[in-house]
mmCIF file of C-alpha atoms in Angstrom:
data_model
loop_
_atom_site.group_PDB
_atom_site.id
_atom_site.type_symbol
_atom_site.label_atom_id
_atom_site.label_comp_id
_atom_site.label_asym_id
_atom_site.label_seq_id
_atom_site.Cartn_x
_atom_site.Cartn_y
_atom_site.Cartn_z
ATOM 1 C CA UNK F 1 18.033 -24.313 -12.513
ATOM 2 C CA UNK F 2 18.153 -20.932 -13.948
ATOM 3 C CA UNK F 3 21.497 -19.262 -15.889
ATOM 4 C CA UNK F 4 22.468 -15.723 -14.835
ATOM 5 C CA UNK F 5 20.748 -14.241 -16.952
ATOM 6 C CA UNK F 6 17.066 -15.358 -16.494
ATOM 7 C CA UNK F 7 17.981 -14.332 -12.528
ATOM 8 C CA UNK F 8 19.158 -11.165 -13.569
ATOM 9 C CA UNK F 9 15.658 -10.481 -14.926
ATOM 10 C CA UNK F 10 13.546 -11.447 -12.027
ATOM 11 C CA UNK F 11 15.599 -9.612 -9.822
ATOM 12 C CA UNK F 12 15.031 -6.390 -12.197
ATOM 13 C CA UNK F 13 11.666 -7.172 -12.425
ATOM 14 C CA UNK F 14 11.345 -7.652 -8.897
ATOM 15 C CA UNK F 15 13.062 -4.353 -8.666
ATOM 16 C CA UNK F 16 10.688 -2.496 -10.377
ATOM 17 C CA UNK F 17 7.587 -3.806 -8.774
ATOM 18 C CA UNK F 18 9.156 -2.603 -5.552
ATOM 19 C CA UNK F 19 9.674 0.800 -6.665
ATOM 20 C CA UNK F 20 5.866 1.295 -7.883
ATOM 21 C CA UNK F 21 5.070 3.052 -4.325
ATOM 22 C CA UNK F 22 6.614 6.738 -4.258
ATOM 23 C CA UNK F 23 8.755 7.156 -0.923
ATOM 24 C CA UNK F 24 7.078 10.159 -0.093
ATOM 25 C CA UNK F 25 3.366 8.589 -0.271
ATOM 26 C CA UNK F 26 5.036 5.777 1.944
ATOM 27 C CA UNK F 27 4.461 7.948 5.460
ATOM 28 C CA UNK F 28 1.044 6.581 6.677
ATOM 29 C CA UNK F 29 -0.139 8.691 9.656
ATOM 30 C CA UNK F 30 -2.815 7.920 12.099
ATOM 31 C CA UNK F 31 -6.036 10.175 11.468
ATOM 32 C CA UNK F 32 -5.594 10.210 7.998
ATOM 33 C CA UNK F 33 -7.686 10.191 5.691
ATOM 34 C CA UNK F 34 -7.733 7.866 2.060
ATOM 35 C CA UNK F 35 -9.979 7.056 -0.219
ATOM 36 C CA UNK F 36 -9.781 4.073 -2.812
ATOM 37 C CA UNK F 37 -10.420 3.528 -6.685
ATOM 38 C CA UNK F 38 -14.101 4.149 -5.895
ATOM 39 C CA UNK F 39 -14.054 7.060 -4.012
ATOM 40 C CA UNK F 40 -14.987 5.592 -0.687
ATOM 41 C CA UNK F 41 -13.023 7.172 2.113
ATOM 42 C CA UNK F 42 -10.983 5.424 5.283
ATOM 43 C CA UNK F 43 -9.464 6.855 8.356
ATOM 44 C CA UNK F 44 -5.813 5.848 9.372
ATOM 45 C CA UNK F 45 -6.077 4.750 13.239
ATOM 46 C CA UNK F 46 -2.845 3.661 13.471
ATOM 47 C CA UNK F 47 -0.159 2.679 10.946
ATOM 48 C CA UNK F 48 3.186 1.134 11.475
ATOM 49 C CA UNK F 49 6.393 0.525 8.339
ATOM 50 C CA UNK F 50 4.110 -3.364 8.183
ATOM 51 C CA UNK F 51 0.224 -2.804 9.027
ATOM 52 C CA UNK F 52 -2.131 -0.258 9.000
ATOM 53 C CA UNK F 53 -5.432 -0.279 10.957
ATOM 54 C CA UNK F 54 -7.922 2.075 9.573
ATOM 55 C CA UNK F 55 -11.676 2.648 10.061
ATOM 56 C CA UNK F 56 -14.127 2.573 7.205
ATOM 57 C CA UNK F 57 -16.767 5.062 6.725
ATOM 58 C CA UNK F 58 -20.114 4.050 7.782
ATOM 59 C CA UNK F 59 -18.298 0.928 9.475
ATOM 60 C CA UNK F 60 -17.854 0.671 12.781
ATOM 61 C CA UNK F 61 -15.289 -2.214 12.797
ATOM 62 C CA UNK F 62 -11.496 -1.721 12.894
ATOM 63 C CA UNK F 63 -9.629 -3.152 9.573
ATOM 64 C CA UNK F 64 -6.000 -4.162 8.689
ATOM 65 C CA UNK F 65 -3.889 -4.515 6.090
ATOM 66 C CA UNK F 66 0.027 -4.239 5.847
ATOM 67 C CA UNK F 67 1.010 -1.417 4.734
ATOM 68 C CA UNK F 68 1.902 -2.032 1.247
ATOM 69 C CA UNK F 69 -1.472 -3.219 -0.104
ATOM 70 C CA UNK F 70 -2.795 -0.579 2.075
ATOM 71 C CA UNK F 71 -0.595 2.069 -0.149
ATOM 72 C CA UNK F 72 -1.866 -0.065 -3.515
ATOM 73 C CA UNK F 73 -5.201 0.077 -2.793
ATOM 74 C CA UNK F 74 -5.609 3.755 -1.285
ATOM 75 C CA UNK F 75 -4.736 7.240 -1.840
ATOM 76 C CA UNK F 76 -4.314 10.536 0.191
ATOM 77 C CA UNK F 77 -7.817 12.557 0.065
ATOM 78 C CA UNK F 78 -7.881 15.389 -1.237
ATOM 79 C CA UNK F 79 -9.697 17.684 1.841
#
């Protein structure tokens, strides 16, 4: 069992882990573009607040992921 202090800790913890993602960054829209840590770039087809489908380039193949390791692993490109 854990006192109330070790819980209070993982919850903050937990907490901030949560709040990594800026709320305006959150919005996923379809058509979209992102690109990830090595500069190769997706298109959004369709996202919802839990998965995102997106097409990579030079891959004809729909992916998914939900939406929050989509928002870890991508960024907005710049145009």
């Amino acid at each position: 069992m854990c006192d109330s202090q070790e819980l209070t800790e993982r919850f903050r913890k937990m907490l901030q882990r949560n709040a990594a993602v800026p709320r305006q960054e959150a919005e996923i829209v379809g058509g979209e573009r992102y690109q990830d840590a090595y500069g190769h770039k997706v298109t959004v087809i369709s996202a919802s607040r839990i998965r995102v489908s997106f097409r990579r380039d030079g891959y004809g193949n729909t992916c998914e992921l939900s939406a929050e390791k989509f928002l870890k692993k991508f960024t907005r490109a710049s145009q």
